[in-house]
Amino acid sequence: MEKFLQNDYLLTLVSAICYIAAAYVLFYCGKIFYSIFNPKIDAKSELVFKDNFAFAIAQTGYFAGLLAVIGGAIVGPSTGLVYDLLDILIYGLMGVFLLNISIKLNSVLILRKFNVRKEIIEDQNPGTGVVEAASAFGSGLIIFGALVGESATLMAGVTSLLIFWAVGQVVFFITGLVYNRIVSYDIHKEIEKDNSAVGLGFAGALIAISILIYTAIHGEVDNIGVKLVEVCIEVAMGLLMLPIARFFAAKVLLPGQKLTHELVGQEKPNVGAGLLEAFAYIGSAVLISWCL
């Protein structure tokens, strides 16, 4: 019996080492994909020689999203080491590809009134960097949820991944429109002016919505239509939650102060106020996910 347990433990250890090795391979592939999608960006130069903090924030968000994608490819019931590694390779590479597409799409759709690359690389704008980081991590979280769900066939798994990823990108765009409506200032104008406080608040809203989408889609996928209905319900709750969470941040987290004034009404925007606003959105999303 003891010998059997030792052998079983050894098999588990070998499998874990193989999964970790596959994860590192995917992470390296993620770096290659990023360089392919952004051929004009020298990551080493931006991080080491220019000390570009805005780019460092955006890169950290990308790596966090990449980690979520890899996790989605690894987590789930085992079908044997060889088949698991094949699934990790197929779904992982698809997820990494979609993550990079997400960043490109969100740069055009979410912050569509200015050039995101210019703001991060040339102007070193941290507010833009944190929004891109949030969109990358949020997209990675959505891909994670889509990958974790069990599917009967490879084609069914790929189909559900593409559908839920596309839904997530549409929802991100809608969130940007709704968020710009509930605040009394133009978020594009403020972020372009290097207002990191506004960037943080908006980033929190994007992450909050991605948490709700993940909550709705993760798990076994028996019927994509039913899952889409669940996504619509949770997203609707999330969008309704945004003004409530903002009110909470203004009245409870910043008592006696006007949130808008702290963010845009001062010569130096209050980054701490933006961080608290982001927490209010993310915290509210977590509470909704726990309750549903």
PDB file of C-alpha atoms in Angstrom:
ATOM      1  CA  MET A   1       0.000   0.000   0.000  1.00  0.00           C
ATOM      2  CA  GLU A   2       2.796   2.384   0.938  1.00  0.00           C
ATOM      3  CA  LYS A   3       4.575   1.607  -2.329  1.00  0.00           C
ATOM      4  CA  PHE A   4       1.373   2.340  -4.267  1.00  0.00           C
ATOM      5  CA  LEU A   5       0.953   5.703  -2.544  1.00  0.00           C
ATOM      6  CA  GLN A   6       4.555   6.567  -3.293  1.00  0.00           C
ATOM      7  CA  ASN A   7       4.084   5.716  -6.970  1.00  0.00           C
ATOM      8  CA  ASP A   8       0.837   7.657  -7.111  1.00  0.00           C
ATOM      9  CA  TYR A   9       2.527  10.635  -5.494  1.00  0.00           C
ATOM     10  CA  LEU A  10       5.380  10.378  -7.989  1.00  0.00           C
ATOM     11  CA  LEU A  11       2.907  10.356 -10.899  1.00  0.00           C
ATOM     12  CA  THR A  12       1.180  13.432  -9.504  1.00  0.00           C
ATOM     13  CA  LEU A  13       4.519  15.182  -9.086  1.00  0.00           C
ATOM     14  CA  VAL A  14       5.599  14.386 -12.645  1.00  0.00           C
ATOM     15  CA  SER A  15       2.245  15.611 -13.994  1.00  0.00           C
ATOM     16  CA  ALA A  16       2.535  18.847 -12.020  1.00  0.00           C
ATOM     17  CA  ILE A  17       6.040  19.451 -13.369  1.00  0.00           C
ATOM     18  CA  CYS A  18       4.792  18.884 -16.927  1.00  0.00           C
ATOM     19  CA  TYR A  19       1.874  21.317 -16.412  1.00  0.00           C
ATOM     20  CA  ILE A  20       4.183  23.964 -14.966  1.00  0.00           C
ATOM     21  CA  ALA A  21       6.621  23.519 -17.839  1.00  0.00           C
ATOM     22  CA  ALA A  22       3.734  23.873 -20.321  1.00  0.00           C
ATOM     23  CA  ALA A  23       2.629  27.031 -18.528  1.00  0.00           C
ATOM     24  CA  TYR A  24       6.099  28.580 -18.857  1.00  0.00           C
ATOM     25  CA  VAL A  25       6.154  27.675 -22.541  1.00  0.00           C
ATOM     26  CA  LEU A  26       2.782  29.400 -23.024  1.00  0.00           C
ATOM     27  CA  PHE A  27       3.984  32.425 -21.073  1.00  0.00           C
ATOM     28  CA  TYR A  28       6.998  32.687 -23.369  1.00  0.00           C
ATOM     29  CA  CYS A  29       4.673  32.330 -26.355  1.00  0.00           C
ATOM     30  CA  GLY A  30       2.674  35.192 -24.883  1.00  0.00           C
ATOM     31  CA  LYS A  31       5.762  37.418 -25.005  1.00  0.00           C
ATOM     32  CA  ILE A  32       6.374  36.426 -28.622  1.00  0.00           C
ATOM     33  CA  PHE A  33       2.746  37.112 -29.554  1.00  0.00           C
ATOM     34  CA  TYR A  34       2.980  40.549 -27.909  1.00  0.00           C
ATOM     35  CA  SER A  35       6.102  41.435 -29.911  1.00  0.00           C
ATOM     36  CA  ILE A  36       4.408  40.268 -33.126  1.00  0.00           C
ATOM     37  CA  PHE A  37       1.304  42.385 -32.433  1.00  0.00           C
ATOM     38  CA  ASN A  38       3.449  45.364 -31.360  1.00  0.00           C
ATOM     39  CA  PRO A  39       6.534  45.278 -33.627  1.00  0.00           C
ATOM     40  CA  LYS A  40       7.396  48.943 -33.030  1.00  0.00           C
ATOM     41  CA  ILE A  41       7.603  48.588 -29.245  1.00  0.00           C
ATOM     42  CA  ASP A  42      10.930  47.637 -27.664  1.00  0.00           C
ATOM     43  CA  ALA A  43       9.836  46.304 -24.270  1.00  0.00           C
ATOM     44  CA  LYS A  44      13.395  46.142 -22.908  1.00  0.00           C
ATOM     45  CA  SER A  45      14.076  49.748 -23.868  1.00  0.00           C
ATOM     46  CA  GLU A  46      10.815  50.998 -22.344  1.00  0.00           C
ATOM     47  CA  LEU A  47      11.258  49.112 -19.067  1.00  0.00           C
ATOM     48  CA  VAL A  48      15.018  49.305 -18.512  1.00  0.00           C
ATOM     49  CA  PHE A  49      16.390  52.353 -20.294  1.00  0.00           C
ATOM     50  CA  LYS A  50      13.407  54.722 -20.355  1.00  0.00           C
ATOM     51  CA  ASP A  51      11.930  53.632 -16.998  1.00  0.00           C
ATOM     52  CA  ASN A  52       8.493  53.965 -18.605  1.00  0.00           C
ATOM     53  CA  PHE A  53       6.117  53.464 -15.676  1.00  0.00           C
ATOM     54  CA  ALA A  54       3.020  53.675 -17.885  1.00  0.00           C
ATOM     55  CA  PHE A  55       4.336  50.852 -20.061  1.00  0.00           C
ATOM     56  CA  ALA A  56       5.271  48.836 -16.967  1.00  0.00           C
ATOM     57  CA  ILE A  57       1.666  49.113 -15.730  1.00  0.00           C
ATOM     58  CA  ALA A  58       0.287  48.043 -19.112  1.00  0.00           C
ATOM     59  CA  GLN A  59       2.746  45.139 -19.314  1.00  0.00           C
ATOM     60  CA  THR A  60       1.880  43.965 -15.817  1.00  0.00           C
ATOM     61  CA  GLY A  61      -1.796  43.950 -16.762  1.00  0.00           C
ATOM     62  CA  TYR A  62      -0.964  41.962 -19.892  1.00  0.00           C
ATOM     63  CA  PHE A  63       1.052  39.434 -17.903  1.00  0.00           C
ATOM     64  CA  ALA A  64      -1.788  39.114 -15.376  1.00  0.00           C
ATOM     65  CA  GLY A  65      -4.224  38.498 -18.221  1.00  0.00           C
ATOM     66  CA  LEU A  66      -1.777  36.023 -19.739  1.00  0.00           C
ATOM     67  CA  LEU A  67      -1.585  34.167 -16.431  1.00  0.00           C
ATOM     68  CA  ALA A  68      -5.382  33.968 -16.315  1.00  0.00           C
ATOM     69  CA  VAL A  69      -5.466  32.543 -19.849  1.00  0.00           C
ATOM     70  CA  ILE A  70      -2.854  29.926 -18.970  1.00  0.00           C
ATOM     71  CA  GLY A  71      -4.786  29.046 -15.821  1.00  0.00           C
ATOM     72  CA  GLY A  72      -7.926  28.534 -17.864  1.00  0.00           C
ATOM     73  CA  ALA A  73      -6.059  26.127 -20.134  1.00  0.00           C
ATOM     74  CA  ILE A  74      -4.687  24.132 -17.186  1.00  0.00           C
ATOM     75  CA  VAL A  75      -7.549  24.071 -14.669  1.00  0.00           C
ATOM     76  CA  GLY A  76     -10.223  21.423 -15.134  1.00  0.00           C
ATOM     77  CA  PRO A  77     -10.741  17.664 -15.001  1.00  0.00           C
ATOM     78  CA  SER A  78      -7.855  15.532 -16.235  1.00  0.00           C
ATOM     79  CA  THR A  79      -8.214  13.213 -19.224  1.00  0.00           C
ATOM     80  CA  GLY A  80      -4.666  11.873 -19.001  1.00  0.00           C
ATOM     81  CA  LEU A  81      -1.333  13.661 -19.103  1.00  0.00           C
ATOM     82  CA  VAL A  82      -0.830  13.522 -22.874  1.00  0.00           C
ATOM     83  CA  TYR A  83      -4.359  14.723 -23.693  1.00  0.00           C
ATOM     84  CA  ASP A  84      -4.125  17.381 -20.989  1.00  0.00           C
ATOM     85  CA  LEU A  85      -0.931  18.764 -22.524  1.00  0.00           C
ATOM     86  CA  LEU A  86      -2.538  18.817 -25.967  1.00  0.00           C
ATOM     87  CA  ASP A  87      -5.544  20.707 -24.581  1.00  0.00           C
ATOM     88  CA  ILE A  88      -3.249  23.157 -22.814  1.00  0.00           C
ATOM     89  CA  LEU A  89      -1.338  23.755 -26.041  1.00  0.00           C
ATOM     90  CA  ILE A  90      -4.422  24.165 -28.264  1.00  0.00           C
ATOM     91  CA  TYR A  91      -6.625  26.205 -25.931  1.00  0.00           C
ATOM     92  CA  GLY A  92      -3.681  28.083 -24.429  1.00  0.00           C
ATOM     93  CA  LEU A  93      -2.368  29.326 -27.771  1.00  0.00           C
ATOM     94  CA  MET A  94      -5.892  30.296 -28.841  1.00  0.00           C
ATOM     95  CA  GLY A  95      -6.378  32.164 -25.604  1.00  0.00           C
ATOM     96  CA  VAL A  96      -3.066  34.016 -25.936  1.00  0.00           C
ATOM     97  CA  PHE A  97      -3.948  35.007 -29.500  1.00  0.00           C
ATOM     98  CA  LEU A  98      -7.391  36.280 -28.439  1.00  0.00           C
ATOM     99  CA  LEU A  99      -5.857  38.196 -25.533  1.00  0.00           C
ATOM    100  CA  ASN A 100      -3.624  40.144 -27.911  1.00  0.00           C
ATOM    101  CA  ILE A 101      -6.552  40.792 -30.237  1.00  0.00           C
ATOM    102  CA  SER A 102      -8.478  42.092 -27.208  1.00  0.00           C
ATOM    103  CA  ILE A 103      -5.804  44.660 -26.407  1.00  0.00           C
ATOM    104  CA  LYS A 104      -5.834  45.935 -29.976  1.00  0.00           C
ATOM    105  CA  LEU A 105      -9.637  46.113 -30.094  1.00  0.00           C
ATOM    106  CA  ASN A 106      -9.950  47.811 -26.713  1.00  0.00           C
ATOM    107  CA  SER A 107      -7.330  50.391 -27.670  1.00  0.00           C
ATOM    108  CA  VAL A 108      -9.552  51.396 -30.572  1.00  0.00           C
ATOM    109  CA  LEU A 109     -12.981  51.003 -28.975  1.00  0.00           C
ATOM    110  CA  ILE A 110     -12.631  51.864 -25.283  1.00  0.00           C
ATOM    111  CA  LEU A 111     -10.150  54.762 -25.536  1.00  0.00           C
ATOM    112  CA  ARG A 112     -11.091  55.657 -29.086  1.00  0.00           C
ATOM    113  CA  LYS A 113     -10.614  59.443 -28.892  1.00  0.00           C
ATOM    114  CA  PHE A 114      -6.818  59.372 -28.771  1.00  0.00           C
ATOM    115  CA  ASN A 115      -3.838  57.219 -29.722  1.00  0.00           C
ATOM    116  CA  VAL A 116      -3.246  54.757 -26.881  1.00  0.00           C
ATOM    117  CA  ARG A 117       0.218  53.714 -28.117  1.00  0.00           C
ATOM    118  CA  LYS A 118       1.351  57.345 -28.252  1.00  0.00           C
ATOM    119  CA  GLU A 119       0.049  58.051 -24.748  1.00  0.00           C
ATOM    120  CA  ILE A 120       1.854  55.050 -23.251  1.00  0.00           C
ATOM    121  CA  ILE A 121       5.081  55.011 -25.250  1.00  0.00           C
ATOM    122  CA  GLU A 122       5.728  58.682 -26.069  1.00  0.00           C
ATOM    123  CA  ASP A 123       3.876  60.556 -23.313  1.00  0.00           C
ATOM    124  CA  GLN A 124       4.326  57.828 -20.660  1.00  0.00           C
ATOM    125  CA  ASN A 125       0.773  58.425 -19.429  1.00  0.00           C
ATOM    126  CA  PRO A 126       0.060  56.197 -16.368  1.00  0.00           C
ATOM    127  CA  GLY A 127      -3.692  56.789 -16.631  1.00  0.00           C
ATOM    128  CA  THR A 128      -3.740  55.232 -20.090  1.00  0.00           C
ATOM    129  CA  GLY A 129      -1.446  52.447 -18.924  1.00  0.00           C
ATOM    130  CA  VAL A 130      -3.752  51.423 -16.101  1.00  0.00           C
ATOM    131  CA  VAL A 131      -6.811  51.329 -18.397  1.00  0.00           C
ATOM    132  CA  GLU A 132      -4.954  49.110 -20.879  1.00  0.00           C
ATOM    133  CA  ALA A 133      -3.792  46.921 -17.996  1.00  0.00           C
ATOM    134  CA  ALA A 134      -7.391  46.560 -16.786  1.00  0.00           C
ATOM    135  CA  SER A 135      -8.684  45.696 -20.256  1.00  0.00           C
ATOM    136  CA  ALA A 136      -5.940  43.072 -20.668  1.00  0.00           C
ATOM    137  CA  PHE A 137      -6.527  41.494 -17.271  1.00  0.00           C
ATOM    138  CA  GLY A 138     -10.301  41.655 -17.710  1.00  0.00           C
ATOM    139  CA  SER A 139     -10.077  39.994 -21.114  1.00  0.00           C
ATOM    140  CA  GLY A 140      -7.812  37.325 -19.651  1.00  0.00           C
ATOM    141  CA  LEU A 141     -10.328  36.678 -16.875  1.00  0.00           C
ATOM    142  CA  ILE A 142     -13.145  36.292 -19.417  1.00  0.00           C
ATOM    143  CA  ILE A 143     -11.030  33.870 -21.469  1.00  0.00           C
ATOM    144  CA  PHE A 144     -10.256  31.975 -18.251  1.00  0.00           C
ATOM    145  CA  GLY A 145     -13.963  31.549 -17.567  1.00  0.00           C
ATOM    146  CA  ALA A 146     -14.630  30.398 -21.129  1.00  0.00           C
ATOM    147  CA  LEU A 147     -11.773  27.872 -21.044  1.00  0.00           C
ATOM    148  CA  VAL A 148     -12.670  26.355 -17.672  1.00  0.00           C
ATOM    149  CA  GLY A 149     -16.136  25.325 -18.861  1.00  0.00           C
ATOM    150  CA  GLU A 150     -16.360  21.686 -19.916  1.00  0.00           C
ATOM    151  CA  SER A 151     -17.346  20.930 -23.516  1.00  0.00           C
ATOM    152  CA  ALA A 152     -18.212  17.619 -25.149  1.00  0.00           C
ATOM    153  CA  THR A 153     -15.888  18.126 -28.143  1.00  0.00           C
ATOM    154  CA  LEU A 154     -12.939  20.276 -29.165  1.00  0.00           C
ATOM    155  CA  MET A 155     -15.120  22.114 -31.696  1.00  0.00           C
ATOM    156  CA  ALA A 156     -17.727  22.870 -29.031  1.00  0.00           C
ATOM    157  CA  GLY A 157     -15.018  24.179 -26.707  1.00  0.00           C
ATOM    158  CA  VAL A 158     -13.522  26.417 -29.390  1.00  0.00           C
ATOM    159  CA  THR A 159     -16.982  27.698 -30.352  1.00  0.00           C
ATOM    160  CA  SER A 160     -17.930  28.622 -26.781  1.00  0.00           C
ATOM    161  CA  LEU A 161     -14.520  30.268 -26.268  1.00  0.00           C
ATOM    162  CA  LEU A 162     -14.941  32.475 -29.347  1.00  0.00           C
ATOM    163  CA  ILE A 163     -18.546  33.378 -28.516  1.00  0.00           C
ATOM    164  CA  PHE A 164     -17.896  34.359 -24.903  1.00  0.00           C
ATOM    165  CA  TRP A 165     -14.707  36.207 -25.815  1.00  0.00           C
ATOM    166  CA  ALA A 166     -16.610  38.233 -28.433  1.00  0.00           C
ATOM    167  CA  VAL A 167     -19.406  38.945 -25.953  1.00  0.00           C
ATOM    168  CA  GLY A 168     -16.821  40.181 -23.465  1.00  0.00           C
ATOM    169  CA  GLN A 169     -15.357  42.664 -25.944  1.00  0.00           C
ATOM    170  CA  VAL A 170     -18.812  44.026 -26.792  1.00  0.00           C
ATOM    171  CA  VAL A 171     -19.612  44.393 -23.092  1.00  0.00           C
ATOM    172  CA  PHE A 172     -16.329  46.254 -22.503  1.00  0.00           C
ATOM    173  CA  PHE A 173     -17.325  48.743 -25.198  1.00  0.00           C
ATOM    174  CA  ILE A 174     -20.803  49.179 -23.683  1.00  0.00           C
ATOM    175  CA  THR A 175     -19.273  49.635 -20.231  1.00  0.00           C
ATOM    176  CA  GLY A 176     -17.131  52.472 -21.553  1.00  0.00           C
ATOM    177  CA  LEU A 177     -20.207  54.202 -22.989  1.00  0.00           C
ATOM    178  CA  VAL A 178     -22.234  53.754 -19.781  1.00  0.00           C
ATOM    179  CA  TYR A 179     -19.379  54.850 -17.539  1.00  0.00           C
ATOM    180  CA  ASN A 180     -18.860  58.028 -19.542  1.00  0.00           C
ATOM    181  CA  ARG A 181     -22.574  58.755 -19.077  1.00  0.00           C
ATOM    182  CA  ILE A 182     -22.652  58.398 -15.291  1.00  0.00           C
ATOM    183  CA  VAL A 183     -19.748  60.795 -14.707  1.00  0.00           C
ATOM    184  CA  SER A 184     -19.936  64.527 -15.338  1.00  0.00           C
ATOM    185  CA  TYR A 185     -16.652  64.736 -17.227  1.00  0.00           C
ATOM    186  CA  ASP A 186     -15.176  63.295 -20.420  1.00  0.00           C
ATOM    187  CA  ILE A 187     -13.018  60.350 -19.349  1.00  0.00           C
ATOM    188  CA  HIS A 188     -11.080  60.420 -22.640  1.00  0.00           C
ATOM    189  CA  LYS A 189     -10.194  64.069 -22.206  1.00  0.00           C
ATOM    190  CA  GLU A 190      -9.124  63.582 -18.583  1.00  0.00           C
ATOM    191  CA  ILE A 191      -7.076  60.444 -19.207  1.00  0.00           C
ATOM    192  CA  GLU A 192      -5.356  62.092 -22.169  1.00  0.00           C
ATOM    193  CA  LYS A 193      -4.363  64.899 -19.756  1.00  0.00           C
ATOM    194  CA  ASP A 194      -2.453  62.283 -17.690  1.00  0.00           C
ATOM    195  CA  ASN A 195      -5.196  62.097 -15.059  1.00  0.00           C
ATOM    196  CA  SER A 196      -4.296  58.795 -13.388  1.00  0.00           C
ATOM    197  CA  ALA A 197      -7.122  59.162 -10.848  1.00  0.00           C
ATOM    198  CA  VAL A 198      -9.769  59.003 -13.585  1.00  0.00           C
ATOM    199  CA  GLY A 199      -7.868  56.162 -15.275  1.00  0.00           C
ATOM    200  CA  LEU A 200      -7.926  54.149 -12.051  1.00  0.00           C
ATOM    201  CA  GLY A 201     -11.668  54.607 -11.577  1.00  0.00           C
ATOM    202  CA  PHE A 202     -12.425  53.565 -15.136  1.00  0.00           C
ATOM    203  CA  ALA A 203     -10.049  50.597 -14.856  1.00  0.00           C
ATOM    204  CA  GLY A 204     -11.946  49.435 -11.777  1.00  0.00           C
ATOM    205  CA  ALA A 205     -15.213  49.510 -13.725  1.00  0.00           C
ATOM    206  CA  LEU A 206     -13.725  47.351 -16.508  1.00  0.00           C
ATOM    207  CA  ILE A 207     -12.358  44.780 -14.059  1.00  0.00           C
ATOM    208  CA  ALA A 208     -15.691  44.707 -12.207  1.00  0.00           C
ATOM    209  CA  ILE A 209     -17.599  43.893 -15.395  1.00  0.00           C
ATOM    210  CA  SER A 210     -15.082  41.191 -16.338  1.00  0.00           C
ATOM    211  CA  ILE A 211     -15.563  39.567 -12.906  1.00  0.00           C
ATOM    212  CA  LEU A 212     -19.298  39.357 -13.517  1.00  0.00           C
ATOM    213  CA  ILE A 213     -18.844  37.911 -17.013  1.00  0.00           C
ATOM    214  CA  TYR A 214     -16.412  35.331 -15.629  1.00  0.00           C
ATOM    215  CA  THR A 215     -18.894  34.406 -12.896  1.00  0.00           C
ATOM    216  CA  ALA A 216     -21.633  33.844 -15.467  1.00  0.00           C
ATOM    217  CA  ILE A 217     -19.666  31.753 -17.979  1.00  0.00           C
ATOM    218  CA  HIS A 218     -17.329  29.585 -15.911  1.00  0.00           C
ATOM    219  CA  GLY A 219     -18.390  26.002 -15.321  1.00  0.00           C
ATOM    220  CA  GLU A 220     -19.935  23.372 -17.527  1.00  0.00           C
ATOM    221  CA  VAL A 221     -21.461  24.625 -20.778  1.00  0.00           C
ATOM    222  CA  ASP A 222     -24.544  22.540 -21.588  1.00  0.00           C
ATOM    223  CA  ASN A 223     -26.347  25.239 -23.539  1.00  0.00           C
ATOM    224  CA  ILE A 224     -24.601  28.322 -24.896  1.00  0.00           C
ATOM    225  CA  GLY A 225     -27.937  30.146 -25.180  1.00  0.00           C
ATOM    226  CA  VAL A 226     -28.661  29.676 -21.485  1.00  0.00           C
ATOM    227  CA  LYS A 227     -25.160  30.859 -20.618  1.00  0.00           C
ATOM    228  CA  LEU A 228     -25.611  33.962 -22.741  1.00  0.00           C
ATOM    229  CA  VAL A 229     -28.823  34.776 -20.867  1.00  0.00           C
ATOM    230  CA  GLU A 230     -26.922  34.453 -17.577  1.00  0.00           C
ATOM    231  CA  VAL A 231     -24.219  36.751 -18.930  1.00  0.00           C
ATOM    232  CA  CYS A 232     -26.824  39.344 -19.957  1.00  0.00           C
ATOM    233  CA  ILE A 233     -28.426  39.257 -16.499  1.00  0.00           C
ATOM    234  CA  GLU A 234     -25.131  39.675 -14.643  1.00  0.00           C
ATOM    235  CA  VAL A 235     -23.871  42.379 -17.007  1.00  0.00           C
ATOM    236  CA  ALA A 236     -27.153  44.289 -16.634  1.00  0.00           C
ATOM    237  CA  MET A 237     -26.769  44.091 -12.853  1.00  0.00           C
ATOM    238  CA  GLY A 238     -23.178  45.243 -13.199  1.00  0.00           C
ATOM    239  CA  LEU A 239     -24.057  48.259 -15.320  1.00  0.00           C
ATOM    240  CA  LEU A 240     -26.815  49.213 -12.873  1.00  0.00           C
ATOM    241  CA  MET A 241     -24.296  48.744 -10.077  1.00  0.00           C
ATOM    242  CA  LEU A 242     -21.844  51.322 -11.478  1.00  0.00           C
ATOM    243  CA  PRO A 243     -23.703  54.490 -10.384  1.00  0.00           C
ATOM    244  CA  ILE A 244     -24.616  52.864  -7.049  1.00  0.00           C
ATOM    245  CA  ALA A 245     -20.996  51.910  -6.383  1.00  0.00           C
ATOM    246  CA  ARG A 246     -19.871  55.398  -7.370  1.00  0.00           C
ATOM    247  CA  PHE A 247     -22.389  56.877  -4.926  1.00  0.00           C
ATOM    248  CA  PHE A 248     -21.067  54.503  -2.243  1.00  0.00           C
ATOM    249  CA  ALA A 249     -17.495  55.604  -2.935  1.00  0.00           C
ATOM    250  CA  ALA A 250     -18.493  59.270  -2.724  1.00  0.00           C
ATOM    251  CA  LYS A 251     -20.621  59.075   0.430  1.00  0.00           C
ATOM    252  CA  VAL A 252     -19.043  56.255   2.441  1.00  0.00           C
ATOM    253  CA  LEU A 253     -15.430  55.865   1.349  1.00  0.00           C
ATOM    254  CA  LEU A 254     -14.852  59.624   0.956  1.00  0.00           C
ATOM    255  CA  PRO A 255     -17.215  61.150   3.544  1.00  0.00           C
ATOM    256  CA  GLY A 256     -17.568  64.903   3.386  1.00  0.00           C
ATOM    257  CA  GLN A 257     -15.827  65.173   0.008  1.00  0.00           C
ATOM    258  CA  LYS A 258     -17.101  65.319  -3.568  1.00  0.00           C
ATOM    259  CA  LEU A 259     -15.648  62.465  -5.578  1.00  0.00           C
ATOM    260  CA  THR A 260     -15.766  64.379  -8.869  1.00  0.00           C
ATOM    261  CA  HIS A 261     -13.943  67.317  -7.326  1.00  0.00           C
ATOM    262  CA  GLU A 262     -11.222  65.000  -6.018  1.00  0.00           C
ATOM    263  CA  LEU A 263     -10.791  63.452  -9.448  1.00  0.00           C
ATOM    264  CA  VAL A 264     -11.037  66.396 -11.846  1.00  0.00           C
ATOM    265  CA  GLY A 265     -11.676  69.566  -9.823  1.00  0.00           C
ATOM    266  CA  GLN A 266      -8.167  69.986  -8.445  1.00  0.00           C
ATOM    267  CA  GLU A 267      -4.893  71.050 -10.012  1.00  0.00           C
ATOM    268  CA  LYS A 268      -3.435  67.711  -8.932  1.00  0.00           C
ATOM    269  CA  PRO A 269      -6.041  64.910  -9.191  1.00  0.00           C
ATOM    270  CA  ASN A 270      -6.405  62.721  -6.114  1.00  0.00           C
ATOM    271  CA  VAL A 271      -5.109  59.302  -7.188  1.00  0.00           C
ATOM    272  CA  GLY A 272      -6.198  57.833  -3.852  1.00  0.00           C
ATOM    273  CA  ALA A 273      -9.792  58.823  -4.593  1.00  0.00           C
ATOM    274  CA  GLY A 274      -9.561  57.080  -7.962  1.00  0.00           C
ATOM    275  CA  LEU A 275      -8.243  53.956  -6.254  1.00  0.00           C
ATOM    276  CA  LEU A 276     -11.148  53.967  -3.805  1.00  0.00           C
ATOM    277  CA  GLU A 277     -13.610  54.404  -6.665  1.00  0.00           C
ATOM    278  CA  ALA A 278     -12.047  51.416  -8.435  1.00  0.00           C
ATOM    279  CA  PHE A 279     -12.359  49.363  -5.247  1.00  0.00           C
ATOM    280  CA  ALA A 280     -16.028  50.271  -4.943  1.00  0.00           C
ATOM    281  CA  TYR A 281     -16.733  48.873  -8.430  1.00  0.00           C
ATOM    282  CA  ILE A 282     -14.641  45.730  -7.983  1.00  0.00           C
ATOM    283  CA  GLY A 283     -15.949  45.091  -4.469  1.00  0.00           C
ATOM    284  CA  SER A 284     -19.532  45.452  -5.646  1.00  0.00           C
ATOM    285  CA  ALA A 285     -18.906  43.009  -8.497  1.00  0.00           C
ATOM    286  CA  VAL A 286     -17.432  40.475  -6.090  1.00  0.00           C
ATOM    287  CA  LEU A 287     -20.478  40.811  -3.804  1.00  0.00           C
ATOM    288  CA  ILE A 288     -22.864  40.289  -6.743  1.00  0.00           C
ATOM    289  CA  SER A 289     -20.901  37.201  -7.840  1.00  0.00           C
ATOM    290  CA  TRP A 290     -21.136  35.777  -4.316  1.00  0.00           C
ATOM    291  CA  CYS A 291     -24.869  36.360  -4.124  1.00  0.00           C
ATOM    292  CA  LEU A 292     -25.806  34.791  -7.493  1.00  0.00           C
TER     293      LEU A 292
END
